[in-house]
mmCIF file of C-alpha atoms in Angstrom:
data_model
loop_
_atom_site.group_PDB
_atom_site.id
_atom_site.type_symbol
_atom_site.label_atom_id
_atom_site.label_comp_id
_atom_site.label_asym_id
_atom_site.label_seq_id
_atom_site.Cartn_x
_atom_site.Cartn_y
_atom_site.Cartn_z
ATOM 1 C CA UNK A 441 6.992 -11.102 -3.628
ATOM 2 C CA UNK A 442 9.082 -10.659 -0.499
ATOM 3 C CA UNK A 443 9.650 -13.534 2.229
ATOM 4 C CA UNK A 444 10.485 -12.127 5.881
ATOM 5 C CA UNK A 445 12.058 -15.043 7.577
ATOM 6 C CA UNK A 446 12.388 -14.690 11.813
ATOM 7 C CA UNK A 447 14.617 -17.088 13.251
ATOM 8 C CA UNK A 448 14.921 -17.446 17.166
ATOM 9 C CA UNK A 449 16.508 -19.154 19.452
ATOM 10 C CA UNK A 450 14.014 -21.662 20.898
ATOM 11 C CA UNK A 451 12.449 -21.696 24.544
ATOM 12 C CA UNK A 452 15.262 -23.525 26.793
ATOM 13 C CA UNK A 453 17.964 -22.750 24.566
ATOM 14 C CA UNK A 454 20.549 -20.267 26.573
ATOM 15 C CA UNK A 455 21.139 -16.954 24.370
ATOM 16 C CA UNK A 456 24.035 -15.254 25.756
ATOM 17 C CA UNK A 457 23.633 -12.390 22.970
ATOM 18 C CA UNK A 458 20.476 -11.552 24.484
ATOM 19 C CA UNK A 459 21.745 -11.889 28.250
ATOM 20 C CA UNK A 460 24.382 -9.599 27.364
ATOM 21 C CA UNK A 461 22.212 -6.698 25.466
ATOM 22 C CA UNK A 462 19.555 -6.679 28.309
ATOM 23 C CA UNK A 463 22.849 -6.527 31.055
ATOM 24 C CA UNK A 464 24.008 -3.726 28.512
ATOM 25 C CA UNK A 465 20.301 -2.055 28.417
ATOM 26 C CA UNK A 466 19.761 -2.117 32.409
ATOM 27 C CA UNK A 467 23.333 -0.281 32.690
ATOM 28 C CA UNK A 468 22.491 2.184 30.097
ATOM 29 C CA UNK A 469 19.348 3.213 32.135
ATOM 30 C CA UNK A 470 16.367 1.264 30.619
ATOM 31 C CA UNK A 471 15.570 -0.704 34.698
ATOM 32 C CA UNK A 472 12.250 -1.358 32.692
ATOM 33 C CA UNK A 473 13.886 -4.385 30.184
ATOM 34 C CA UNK A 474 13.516 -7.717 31.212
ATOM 35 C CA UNK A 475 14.050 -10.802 29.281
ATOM 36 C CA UNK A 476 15.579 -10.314 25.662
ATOM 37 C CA UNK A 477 16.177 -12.594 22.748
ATOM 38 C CA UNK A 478 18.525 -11.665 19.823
ATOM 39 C CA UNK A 479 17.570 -13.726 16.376
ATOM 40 C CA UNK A 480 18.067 -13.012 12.912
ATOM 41 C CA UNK A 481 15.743 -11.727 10.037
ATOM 42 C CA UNK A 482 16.171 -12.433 6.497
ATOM 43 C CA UNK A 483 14.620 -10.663 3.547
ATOM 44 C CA UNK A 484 14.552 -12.897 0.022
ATOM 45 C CA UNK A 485 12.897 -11.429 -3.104
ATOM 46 C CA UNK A 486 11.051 -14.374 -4.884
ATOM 47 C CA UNK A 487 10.055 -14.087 -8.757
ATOM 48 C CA UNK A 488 7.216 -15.738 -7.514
ATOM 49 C CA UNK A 489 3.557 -13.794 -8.529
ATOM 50 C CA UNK A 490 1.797 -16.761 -6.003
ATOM 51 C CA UNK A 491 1.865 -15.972 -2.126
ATOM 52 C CA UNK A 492 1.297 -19.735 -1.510
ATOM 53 C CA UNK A 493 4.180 -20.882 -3.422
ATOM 54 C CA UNK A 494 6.423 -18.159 -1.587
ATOM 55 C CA UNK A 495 5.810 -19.375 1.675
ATOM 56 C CA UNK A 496 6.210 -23.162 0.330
ATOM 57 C CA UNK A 497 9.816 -21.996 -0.794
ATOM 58 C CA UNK A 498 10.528 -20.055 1.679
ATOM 59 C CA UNK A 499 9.906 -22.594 4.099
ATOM 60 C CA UNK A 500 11.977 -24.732 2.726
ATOM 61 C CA UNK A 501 14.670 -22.516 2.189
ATOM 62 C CA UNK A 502 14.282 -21.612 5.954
ATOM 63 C CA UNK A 503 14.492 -25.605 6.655
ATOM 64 C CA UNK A 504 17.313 -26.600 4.945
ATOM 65 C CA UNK A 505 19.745 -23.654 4.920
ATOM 66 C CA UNK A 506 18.557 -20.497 7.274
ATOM 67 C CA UNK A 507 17.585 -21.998 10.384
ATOM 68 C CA UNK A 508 19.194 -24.479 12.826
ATOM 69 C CA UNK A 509 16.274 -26.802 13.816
ATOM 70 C CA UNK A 510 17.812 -28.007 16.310
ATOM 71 C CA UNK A 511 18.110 -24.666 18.337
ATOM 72 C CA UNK A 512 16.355 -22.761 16.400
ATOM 73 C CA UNK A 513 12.770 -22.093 15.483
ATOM 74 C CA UNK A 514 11.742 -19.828 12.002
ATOM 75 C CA UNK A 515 8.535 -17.301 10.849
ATOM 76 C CA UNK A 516 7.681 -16.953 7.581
ATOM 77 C CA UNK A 517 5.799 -14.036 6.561
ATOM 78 C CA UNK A 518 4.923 -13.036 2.995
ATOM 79 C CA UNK A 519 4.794 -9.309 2.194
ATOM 80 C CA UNK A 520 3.085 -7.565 -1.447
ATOM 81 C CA UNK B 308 4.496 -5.899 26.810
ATOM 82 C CA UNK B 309 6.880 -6.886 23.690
ATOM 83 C CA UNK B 310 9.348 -4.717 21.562
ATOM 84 C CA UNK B 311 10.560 -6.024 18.286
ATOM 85 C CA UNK B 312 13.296 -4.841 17.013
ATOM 86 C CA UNK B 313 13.917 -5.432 13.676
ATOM 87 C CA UNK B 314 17.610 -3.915 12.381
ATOM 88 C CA UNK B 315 18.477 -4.233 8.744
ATOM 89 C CA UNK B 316 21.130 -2.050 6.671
ATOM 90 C CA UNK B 317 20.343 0.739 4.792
ATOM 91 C CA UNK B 318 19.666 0.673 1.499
ATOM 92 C CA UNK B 319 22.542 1.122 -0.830
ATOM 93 C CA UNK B 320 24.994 -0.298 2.286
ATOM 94 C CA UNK B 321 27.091 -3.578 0.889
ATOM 95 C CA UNK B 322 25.567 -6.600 2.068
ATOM 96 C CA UNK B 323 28.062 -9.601 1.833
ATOM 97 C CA UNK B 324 26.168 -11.361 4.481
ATOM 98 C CA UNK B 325 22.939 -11.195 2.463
ATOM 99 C CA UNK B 326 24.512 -12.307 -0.575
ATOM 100 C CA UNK B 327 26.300 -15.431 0.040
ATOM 101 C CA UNK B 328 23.051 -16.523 1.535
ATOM 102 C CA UNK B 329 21.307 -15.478 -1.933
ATOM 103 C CA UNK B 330 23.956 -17.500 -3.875
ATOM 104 C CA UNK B 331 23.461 -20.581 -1.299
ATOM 105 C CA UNK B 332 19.941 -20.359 -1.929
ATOM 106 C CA UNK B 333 20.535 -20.869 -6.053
ATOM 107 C CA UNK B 334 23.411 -23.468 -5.494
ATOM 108 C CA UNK B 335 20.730 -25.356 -3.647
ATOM 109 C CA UNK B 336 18.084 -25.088 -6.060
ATOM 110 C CA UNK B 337 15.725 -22.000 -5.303
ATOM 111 C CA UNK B 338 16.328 -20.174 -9.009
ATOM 112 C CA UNK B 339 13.326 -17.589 -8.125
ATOM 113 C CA UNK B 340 15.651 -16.045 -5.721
ATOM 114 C CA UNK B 341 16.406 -12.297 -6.214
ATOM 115 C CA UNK B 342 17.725 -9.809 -3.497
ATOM 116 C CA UNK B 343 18.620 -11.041 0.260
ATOM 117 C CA UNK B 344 19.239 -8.715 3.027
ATOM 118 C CA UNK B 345 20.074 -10.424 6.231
ATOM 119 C CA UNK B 346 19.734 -8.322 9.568
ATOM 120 C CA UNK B 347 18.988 -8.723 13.171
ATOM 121 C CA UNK B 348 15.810 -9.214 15.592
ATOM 122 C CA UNK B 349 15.794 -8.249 19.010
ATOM 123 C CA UNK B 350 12.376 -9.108 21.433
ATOM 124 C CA UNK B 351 12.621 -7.316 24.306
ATOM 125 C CA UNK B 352 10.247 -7.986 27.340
ATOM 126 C CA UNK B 353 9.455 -4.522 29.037
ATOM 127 C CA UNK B 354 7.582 -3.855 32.239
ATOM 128 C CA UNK B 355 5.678 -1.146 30.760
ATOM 129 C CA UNK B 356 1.660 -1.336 30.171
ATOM 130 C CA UNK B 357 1.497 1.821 27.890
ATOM 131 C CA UNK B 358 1.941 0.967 24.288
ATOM 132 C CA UNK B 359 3.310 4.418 23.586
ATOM 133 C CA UNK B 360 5.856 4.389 26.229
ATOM 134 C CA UNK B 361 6.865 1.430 25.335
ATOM 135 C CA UNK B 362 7.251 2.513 21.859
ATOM 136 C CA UNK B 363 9.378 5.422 22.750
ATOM 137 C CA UNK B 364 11.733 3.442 24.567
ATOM 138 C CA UNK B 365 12.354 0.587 22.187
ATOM 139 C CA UNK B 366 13.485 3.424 19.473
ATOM 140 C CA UNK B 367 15.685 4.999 22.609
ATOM 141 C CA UNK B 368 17.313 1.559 23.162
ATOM 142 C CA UNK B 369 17.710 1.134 19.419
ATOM 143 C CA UNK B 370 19.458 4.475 18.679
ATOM 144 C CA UNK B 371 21.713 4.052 21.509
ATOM 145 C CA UNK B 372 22.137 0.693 21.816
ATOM 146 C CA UNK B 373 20.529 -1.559 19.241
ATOM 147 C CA UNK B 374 21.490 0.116 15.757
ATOM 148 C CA UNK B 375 24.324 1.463 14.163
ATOM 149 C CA UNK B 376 22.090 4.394 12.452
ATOM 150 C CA UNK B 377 25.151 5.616 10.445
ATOM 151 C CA UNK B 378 24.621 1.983 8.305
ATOM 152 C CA UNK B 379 21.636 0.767 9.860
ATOM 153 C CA UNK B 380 17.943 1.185 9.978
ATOM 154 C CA UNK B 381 15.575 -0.221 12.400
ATOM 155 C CA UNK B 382 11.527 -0.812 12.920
ATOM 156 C CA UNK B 383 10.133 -1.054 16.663
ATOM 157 C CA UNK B 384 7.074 -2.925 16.800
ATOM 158 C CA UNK B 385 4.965 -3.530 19.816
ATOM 159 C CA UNK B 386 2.798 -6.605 20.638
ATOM 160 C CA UNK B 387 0.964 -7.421 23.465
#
């Protein structure tokens, strides 16, 4: 199985990357853009045949190494 | 509505990033973990009420902007 693990920035917490891409989309002609986030997204093959157990792992995985709780929040998905 | 942009690099393109975070994973205990590909997310709030449109200028912003296509492939989703 595949995890997809999202990681943001949390509501309240200032992300300058995403201040500065939406600056860099309005000059590049795209007036339509308003707020924009930039996160991360990682993909981890699991020898895992059980989706429930993937997400368990993945989780954790997400908990204690991929995400910054602090600042951070994380989406697991599980994919075929 | 909401573009997701989710950037990842091509298959066959060297992913150091992706696989230090692999080997973290087994130094920390996750054996069942294979492949990791780490990549990018960008949400992007437009002022735009047509899906399609909306569509069509996430993948603008991601060819000019967003990706490097030479290394780089991305996914534009839309949500409501």
């Amino acid at each position: 199985m595949k995890a997809i693990v999202t990681i943001l920035l949390k509501d309240g917490v200032l992300d300058p990357q995403g201040k500065a891409i939406g600056q860099a989309l309005h000059n590049l002609g795209f007036p339509q853009v308003g707020e924009v986030r930039a996160g991360k997204v990682i993909e981890i093959e699991l020898n895992e045949t059980d989706a429930a157990a993937a997400r368990t792992a993945a989780e954790a995985m997400a908990e204690r190494l991929l995400a910054n709780t602090v600042i951070e929040s994380f989406k697991v998905e599980i994919a075929g």
